[in-house]
Amino acid sequence: MEKTLNQLVEKLQKAYGDKLVSVILYGSGAVGDHHGRFSDLNIFCALKCITPAELRAAEPVFRWWSEMRNPAPLLMGVDEVPASTDCFPIEFHDIKARHRILFGADIVSSLSIDYRFHRAQVEHELRAKLLRLRQKAGSVLSDNQLLLRLMVDSVSTFATLFRHALLLAGFEAKWHKREVFEEAAAHFAIDPAPFVALLDVREEKLKARDADPLGLFGKYLRQIETVIEAVDRLER
């Protein structure tokens, strides 16, 4: 992981030169909770400005990073960051809480996050991801392998959103995915079993052939819907 991160920083420095303000690793990789091929390396980059020229300069870097099976870095102009926390309280909360500076200035540790729209963003993201899950499932429901992959690919996102639902409800929210689902089960009265099963498949503790994708999918949807209903009832 360290070699890969060093290569990324070198490539970004070469692409952007003195326009590169900061490169920040956030998420599981920043706190020693990175698990090889089933964990992403999440990168946030701040630049002095972002135009098509900057995007074009980094195209080979982004392509290389994608081939390493990581999500594309988040790019923002340094002046955009403080003005954007009200729109992205989920993202900036998590970046501020778990980050590691790979290059340049630490622009997030002292960042003041505006939480006025936190509840609305959590509900919006939960509903949007649920709708997307249903849309994608509509074309793969008869293919157990693809249906299982769809759920496995989404479980990490729901862990993040459930953690923020717990924060909104005033509960302590853990960072490890399994702990998040345990806490959600305790406070939102959901069944954690579908999420645990998907994490087991994701981490190769459970063989895909031993899962029941169609049955699992129905249970998975019901638990997500229950958490959405809980968030919807929270004080606005």
mmCIF file of C-alpha atoms in Angstrom:
data_model
loop_
_atom_site.group_PDB
_atom_site.id
_atom_site.type_symbol
_atom_site.label_atom_id
_atom_site.label_comp_id
_atom_site.label_asym_id
_atom_site.label_seq_id
_atom_site.Cartn_x
_atom_site.Cartn_y
_atom_site.Cartn_z
ATOM 1 C CA MET A 1 0.000 0.000 0.000
ATOM 2 C CA GLU A 2 2.773 2.452 0.909
ATOM 3 C CA LYS A 3 4.556 1.907 -2.393
ATOM 4 C CA THR A 4 1.322 2.530 -4.294
ATOM 5 C CA LEU A 5 0.596 5.715 -2.343
ATOM 6 C CA ASN A 6 4.109 7.029 -2.927
ATOM 7 C CA GLN A 7 3.746 6.382 -6.650
ATOM 8 C CA LEU A 8 0.429 8.226 -6.685
ATOM 9 C CA VAL A 9 1.865 11.290 -4.970
ATOM 10 C CA GLU A 10 4.815 11.369 -7.375
ATOM 11 C CA LYS A 11 2.505 11.146 -10.380
ATOM 12 C CA LEU A 12 0.202 13.874 -9.038
ATOM 13 C CA GLN A 13 3.150 16.157 -8.329
ATOM 14 C CA LYS A 14 4.431 15.642 -11.847
ATOM 15 C CA ALA A 15 0.982 16.280 -13.352
ATOM 16 C CA TYR A 16 0.079 19.368 -11.299
ATOM 17 C CA GLY A 17 3.359 20.932 -10.175
ATOM 18 C CA ASP A 18 2.867 23.900 -7.879
ATOM 19 C CA LYS A 19 -0.913 23.801 -8.408
ATOM 20 C CA LEU A 20 -1.108 20.772 -6.087
ATOM 21 C CA VAL A 21 -1.971 21.963 -2.558
ATOM 22 C CA SER A 22 -2.729 18.747 -0.716
ATOM 23 C CA VAL A 23 -3.080 14.983 -1.172
ATOM 24 C CA ILE A 24 -5.004 13.264 1.608
ATOM 25 C CA LEU A 25 -5.687 9.588 2.218
ATOM 26 C CA TYR A 26 -8.941 9.029 4.085
ATOM 27 C CA GLY A 27 -11.070 6.104 5.191
ATOM 28 C CA SER A 28 -9.875 2.668 6.265
ATOM 29 C CA GLY A 29 -6.459 3.034 4.659
ATOM 30 C CA ALA A 30 -5.685 6.079 6.802
ATOM 31 C CA VAL A 31 -6.090 4.291 10.134
ATOM 32 C CA GLY A 32 -4.666 0.838 9.517
ATOM 33 C CA ASP A 33 -8.002 -0.811 8.708
ATOM 34 C CA HIS A 34 -7.190 -1.503 5.064
ATOM 35 C CA HIS A 35 -7.850 -5.072 3.901
ATOM 36 C CA GLY A 36 -6.004 -5.764 0.683
ATOM 37 C CA ARG A 37 -8.039 -6.246 -2.429
ATOM 38 C CA PHE A 38 -11.459 -5.728 -0.837
ATOM 39 C CA SER A 39 -10.707 -2.271 0.591
ATOM 40 C CA ASP A 40 -10.398 0.908 -1.449
ATOM 41 C CA LEU A 41 -7.720 3.558 -1.112
ATOM 42 C CA ASN A 42 -9.667 6.819 -0.948
ATOM 43 C CA ILE A 43 -7.859 9.990 -1.983
ATOM 44 C CA PHE A 44 -8.833 13.652 -1.671
ATOM 45 C CA CYS A 45 -6.802 16.226 -3.636
ATOM 46 C CA ALA A 46 -6.955 19.985 -3.285
ATOM 47 C CA LEU A 47 -5.625 22.159 -6.125
ATOM 48 C CA LYS A 48 -5.188 25.894 -6.502
ATOM 49 C CA CYS A 49 -7.703 25.734 -9.367
ATOM 50 C CA ILE A 50 -9.448 23.124 -11.486
ATOM 51 C CA THR A 51 -10.043 23.635 -15.197
ATOM 52 C CA PRO A 52 -10.157 21.205 -18.113
ATOM 53 C CA ALA A 53 -6.387 21.699 -18.359
ATOM 54 C CA GLU A 54 -5.865 20.243 -14.875
ATOM 55 C CA LEU A 55 -8.196 17.362 -15.618
ATOM 56 C CA ARG A 56 -6.372 16.622 -18.860
ATOM 57 C CA ALA A 57 -2.987 16.742 -17.126
ATOM 58 C CA ALA A 58 -4.023 14.083 -14.641
ATOM 59 C CA GLU A 59 -5.847 11.774 -17.054
ATOM 60 C CA PRO A 60 -2.990 9.208 -17.196
ATOM 61 C CA VAL A 61 -2.745 9.278 -13.389
ATOM 62 C CA PHE A 62 -6.449 8.673 -12.941
ATOM 63 C CA ARG A 63 -6.404 5.894 -15.507
ATOM 64 C CA TRP A 64 -3.496 4.211 -13.719
ATOM 65 C CA TRP A 65 -5.206 4.610 -10.349
ATOM 66 C CA SER A 66 -8.407 3.063 -11.718
ATOM 67 C CA GLU A 67 -6.443 0.127 -13.089
ATOM 68 C CA MET A 68 -5.222 -0.390 -9.513
ATOM 69 C CA ARG A 69 -8.937 -0.911 -8.685
ATOM 70 C CA ASN A 70 -9.307 2.232 -6.613
ATOM 71 C CA PRO A 71 -12.002 4.917 -6.889
ATOM 72 C CA ALA A 72 -10.978 8.093 -8.677
ATOM 73 C CA PRO A 73 -9.532 10.747 -6.338
ATOM 74 C CA LEU A 74 -11.844 13.534 -5.245
ATOM 75 C CA LEU A 75 -10.652 16.818 -6.743
ATOM 76 C CA MET A 76 -11.561 20.232 -5.338
ATOM 77 C CA GLY A 77 -10.202 23.722 -5.593
ATOM 78 C CA VAL A 78 -8.782 24.705 -2.220
ATOM 79 C CA ASP A 79 -11.212 27.630 -1.969
ATOM 80 C CA GLU A 80 -14.162 25.303 -2.592
ATOM 81 C CA VAL A 81 -13.533 23.160 0.471
ATOM 82 C CA PRO A 82 -14.821 25.369 3.330
ATOM 83 C CA ALA A 83 -17.815 26.431 1.245
ATOM 84 C CA SER A 84 -18.832 22.823 0.534
ATOM 85 C CA THR A 85 -19.156 21.299 3.988
ATOM 86 C CA ASP A 86 -22.878 22.065 4.194
ATOM 87 C CA CYS A 87 -23.459 20.124 0.952
ATOM 88 C CA PHE A 88 -21.229 17.187 1.878
ATOM 89 C CA PRO A 89 -21.326 16.789 5.676
ATOM 90 C CA ILE A 90 -21.065 12.984 5.404
ATOM 91 C CA GLU A 91 -17.919 13.090 3.317
ATOM 92 C CA PHE A 92 -16.173 15.902 5.183
ATOM 93 C CA HIS A 93 -17.051 14.432 8.581
ATOM 94 C CA ASP A 94 -15.396 11.173 7.593
ATOM 95 C CA ILE A 95 -12.397 12.796 5.940
ATOM 96 C CA LYS A 96 -11.781 15.009 8.971
ATOM 97 C CA ALA A 97 -12.165 12.094 11.395
ATOM 98 C CA ARG A 98 -9.905 9.641 9.565
ATOM 99 C CA HIS A 99 -7.235 11.057 7.329
ATOM 100 C CA ARG A 100 -3.530 11.051 6.670
ATOM 101 C CA ILE A 101 -1.649 13.783 4.829
ATOM 102 C CA LEU A 102 0.374 12.300 1.982
ATOM 103 C CA PHE A 103 1.514 15.630 0.557
ATOM 104 C CA GLY A 104 1.185 19.326 1.271
ATOM 105 C CA ALA A 105 -1.023 21.190 3.711
ATOM 106 C CA ASP A 106 -3.474 19.711 6.199
ATOM 107 C CA ILE A 107 -6.600 21.541 5.090
ATOM 108 C CA VAL A 108 -9.124 19.337 6.926
ATOM 109 C CA SER A 109 -8.102 18.991 10.601
ATOM 110 C CA SER A 110 -9.290 22.503 11.483
ATOM 111 C CA LEU A 111 -12.182 22.484 9.021
ATOM 112 C CA SER A 112 -15.519 23.674 10.440
ATOM 113 C CA ILE A 113 -18.266 21.397 9.122
ATOM 114 C CA ASP A 114 -21.787 22.725 8.638
ATOM 115 C CA TYR A 115 -24.234 20.001 9.744
ATOM 116 C CA ARG A 116 -27.494 21.849 8.970
ATOM 117 C CA PHE A 117 -28.347 19.478 6.127
ATOM 118 C CA HIS A 118 -26.765 16.339 7.554
ATOM 119 C CA ARG A 119 -30.054 14.512 8.146
ATOM 120 C CA ALA A 120 -31.345 15.420 4.692
ATOM 121 C CA GLN A 121 -28.150 14.212 3.027
ATOM 122 C CA VAL A 122 -28.203 10.904 4.910
ATOM 123 C CA GLU A 123 -31.824 10.245 3.944
ATOM 124 C CA HIS A 124 -31.205 11.360 0.359
ATOM 125 C CA GLU A 125 -28.178 9.085 -0.007
ATOM 126 C CA LEU A 126 -29.961 6.112 1.562
ATOM 127 C CA ARG A 127 -32.989 6.491 -0.685
ATOM 128 C CA ALA A 128 -30.882 7.121 -3.796
ATOM 129 C CA LYS A 129 -28.706 4.058 -3.147
ATOM 130 C CA LEU A 130 -31.786 1.935 -2.492
ATOM 131 C CA LEU A 131 -33.392 3.081 -5.745
ATOM 132 C CA ARG A 132 -30.167 2.369 -7.619
ATOM 133 C CA LEU A 133 -29.937 -1.064 -6.021
ATOM 134 C CA ARG A 134 -33.466 -1.900 -7.175
ATOM 135 C CA GLN A 135 -32.759 -0.589 -10.681
ATOM 136 C CA LYS A 136 -29.630 -2.670 -11.091
ATOM 137 C CA ALA A 137 -31.224 -5.751 -9.549
ATOM 138 C CA GLY A 138 -34.035 -5.592 -12.087
ATOM 139 C CA SER A 139 -31.655 -6.721 -14.810
ATOM 140 C CA VAL A 140 -29.715 -9.389 -12.871
ATOM 141 C CA LEU A 141 -32.293 -10.973 -10.574
ATOM 142 C CA SER A 142 -32.146 -14.340 -12.328
ATOM 143 C CA ASP A 143 -28.325 -14.438 -12.249
ATOM 144 C CA ASN A 144 -27.240 -15.431 -8.740
ATOM 145 C CA GLN A 145 -23.607 -14.482 -9.302
ATOM 146 C CA LEU A 146 -24.359 -10.986 -10.565
ATOM 147 C CA LEU A 147 -27.016 -10.389 -7.902
ATOM 148 C CA LEU A 148 -24.602 -11.372 -5.156
ATOM 149 C CA ARG A 149 -21.878 -9.159 -6.631
ATOM 150 C CA LEU A 150 -24.316 -6.235 -6.731
ATOM 151 C CA MET A 151 -25.019 -6.590 -3.014
ATOM 152 C CA VAL A 152 -21.391 -7.158 -2.058
ATOM 153 C CA ASP A 153 -20.372 -4.019 -3.960
ATOM 154 C CA SER A 154 -22.975 -1.942 -2.119
ATOM 155 C CA VAL A 155 -22.553 -3.133 1.488
ATOM 156 C CA SER A 156 -19.646 -0.810 2.277
ATOM 157 C CA THR A 157 -21.686 2.230 1.214
ATOM 158 C CA PHE A 158 -24.584 1.204 3.429
ATOM 159 C CA ALA A 159 -22.188 0.734 6.345
ATOM 160 C CA THR A 160 -21.142 4.381 5.969
ATOM 161 C CA LEU A 161 -24.722 5.601 5.720
ATOM 162 C CA PHE A 162 -25.905 3.487 8.659
ATOM 163 C CA ARG A 163 -23.062 4.934 10.742
ATOM 164 C CA HIS A 164 -24.286 8.431 9.960
ATOM 165 C CA ALA A 165 -27.864 7.417 10.716
ATOM 166 C CA LEU A 166 -26.642 6.332 14.152
ATOM 167 C CA LEU A 167 -24.820 9.633 14.640
ATOM 168 C CA LEU A 168 -27.975 11.536 13.747
ATOM 169 C CA ALA A 169 -29.969 9.489 16.248
ATOM 170 C CA GLY A 170 -27.483 10.373 18.977
ATOM 171 C CA PHE A 171 -25.762 7.014 19.302
ATOM 172 C CA GLU A 172 -22.101 6.178 19.362
ATOM 173 C CA ALA A 173 -21.098 5.064 15.887
ATOM 174 C CA LYS A 174 -18.199 2.677 15.430
ATOM 175 C CA TRP A 175 -16.031 2.646 12.312
ATOM 176 C CA HIS A 176 -15.656 -1.053 11.592
ATOM 177 C CA LYS A 177 -18.411 -2.243 9.303
ATOM 178 C CA ARG A 178 -19.445 -5.231 11.396
ATOM 179 C CA GLU A 179 -19.702 -3.049 14.484
ATOM 180 C CA VAL A 180 -21.808 -0.527 12.578
ATOM 181 C CA PHE A 181 -24.315 -3.196 11.607
ATOM 182 C CA GLU A 182 -24.407 -4.528 15.177
ATOM 183 C CA GLU A 183 -25.128 -1.032 16.490
ATOM 184 C CA ALA A 184 -27.783 -0.482 13.826
ATOM 185 C CA ALA A 185 -29.416 -3.770 14.821
ATOM 186 C CA ALA A 186 -29.505 -2.670 18.467
ATOM 187 C CA HIS A 187 -30.898 0.814 17.843
ATOM 188 C CA PHE A 188 -32.987 0.476 14.679
ATOM 189 C CA ALA A 189 -34.291 -3.071 15.234
ATOM 190 C CA ILE A 190 -32.883 -4.510 12.020
ATOM 191 C CA ASP A 191 -31.516 -7.969 11.341
ATOM 192 C CA PRO A 192 -27.726 -7.713 10.824
ATOM 193 C CA ALA A 193 -27.501 -11.185 9.246
ATOM 194 C CA PRO A 194 -27.720 -10.098 5.568
ATOM 195 C CA PHE A 195 -24.943 -7.552 6.055
ATOM 196 C CA VAL A 196 -22.730 -9.992 7.950
ATOM 197 C CA ALA A 197 -23.210 -12.592 5.207
ATOM 198 C CA LEU A 198 -22.253 -10.081 2.510
ATOM 199 C CA LEU A 199 -19.169 -8.987 4.441
ATOM 200 C CA ASP A 200 -18.221 -12.652 4.804
ATOM 201 C CA VAL A 201 -18.509 -13.133 1.040
ATOM 202 C CA ARG A 202 -16.590 -9.908 0.434
ATOM 203 C CA GLU A 203 -13.781 -11.025 2.727
ATOM 204 C CA GLU A 204 -13.866 -14.601 1.387
ATOM 205 C CA LYS A 205 -14.967 -16.062 4.702
ATOM 206 C CA LEU A 206 -18.083 -17.429 3.014
ATOM 207 C CA LYS A 207 -18.052 -19.031 -0.410
ATOM 208 C CA ALA A 208 -20.389 -17.423 -2.912
ATOM 209 C CA ARG A 209 -21.901 -20.812 -3.755
ATOM 210 C CA ASP A 210 -22.990 -21.207 -0.127
ATOM 211 C CA ALA A 211 -24.999 -17.994 -0.159
ATOM 212 C CA ASP A 212 -28.655 -17.699 -1.188
ATOM 213 C CA PRO A 213 -28.565 -14.482 -3.254
ATOM 214 C CA LEU A 214 -32.283 -14.167 -3.954
ATOM 215 C CA GLY A 215 -33.327 -14.824 -0.369
ATOM 216 C CA LEU A 216 -30.526 -12.591 0.869
ATOM 217 C CA PHE A 217 -31.598 -9.783 -1.442
ATOM 218 C CA GLY A 218 -35.118 -9.648 -0.007
ATOM 219 C CA LYS A 219 -33.788 -9.477 3.556
ATOM 220 C CA TYR A 220 -31.163 -6.919 2.570
ATOM 221 C CA LEU A 221 -33.752 -4.562 1.092
ATOM 222 C CA ARG A 222 -36.034 -4.826 4.131
ATOM 223 C CA GLN A 223 -33.294 -3.828 6.558
ATOM 224 C CA ILE A 224 -32.275 -0.845 4.429
ATOM 225 C CA GLU A 225 -35.901 0.284 4.222
ATOM 226 C CA THR A 226 -36.195 0.054 8.017
ATOM 227 C CA VAL A 227 -33.198 2.340 8.550
ATOM 228 C CA ILE A 228 -34.558 4.828 6.006
ATOM 229 C CA GLU A 229 -37.848 4.937 7.911
ATOM 230 C CA ALA A 230 -35.928 5.587 11.150
ATOM 231 C CA VAL A 231 -33.984 8.462 9.590
ATOM 232 C CA ASP A 232 -37.177 9.907 8.113
ATOM 233 C CA ARG A 233 -38.685 10.062 11.614
ATOM 234 C CA LEU A 234 -35.783 12.020 13.076
ATOM 235 C CA GLU A 235 -36.320 15.662 13.959
ATOM 236 C CA ARG A 236 -35.814 17.984 11.015
#
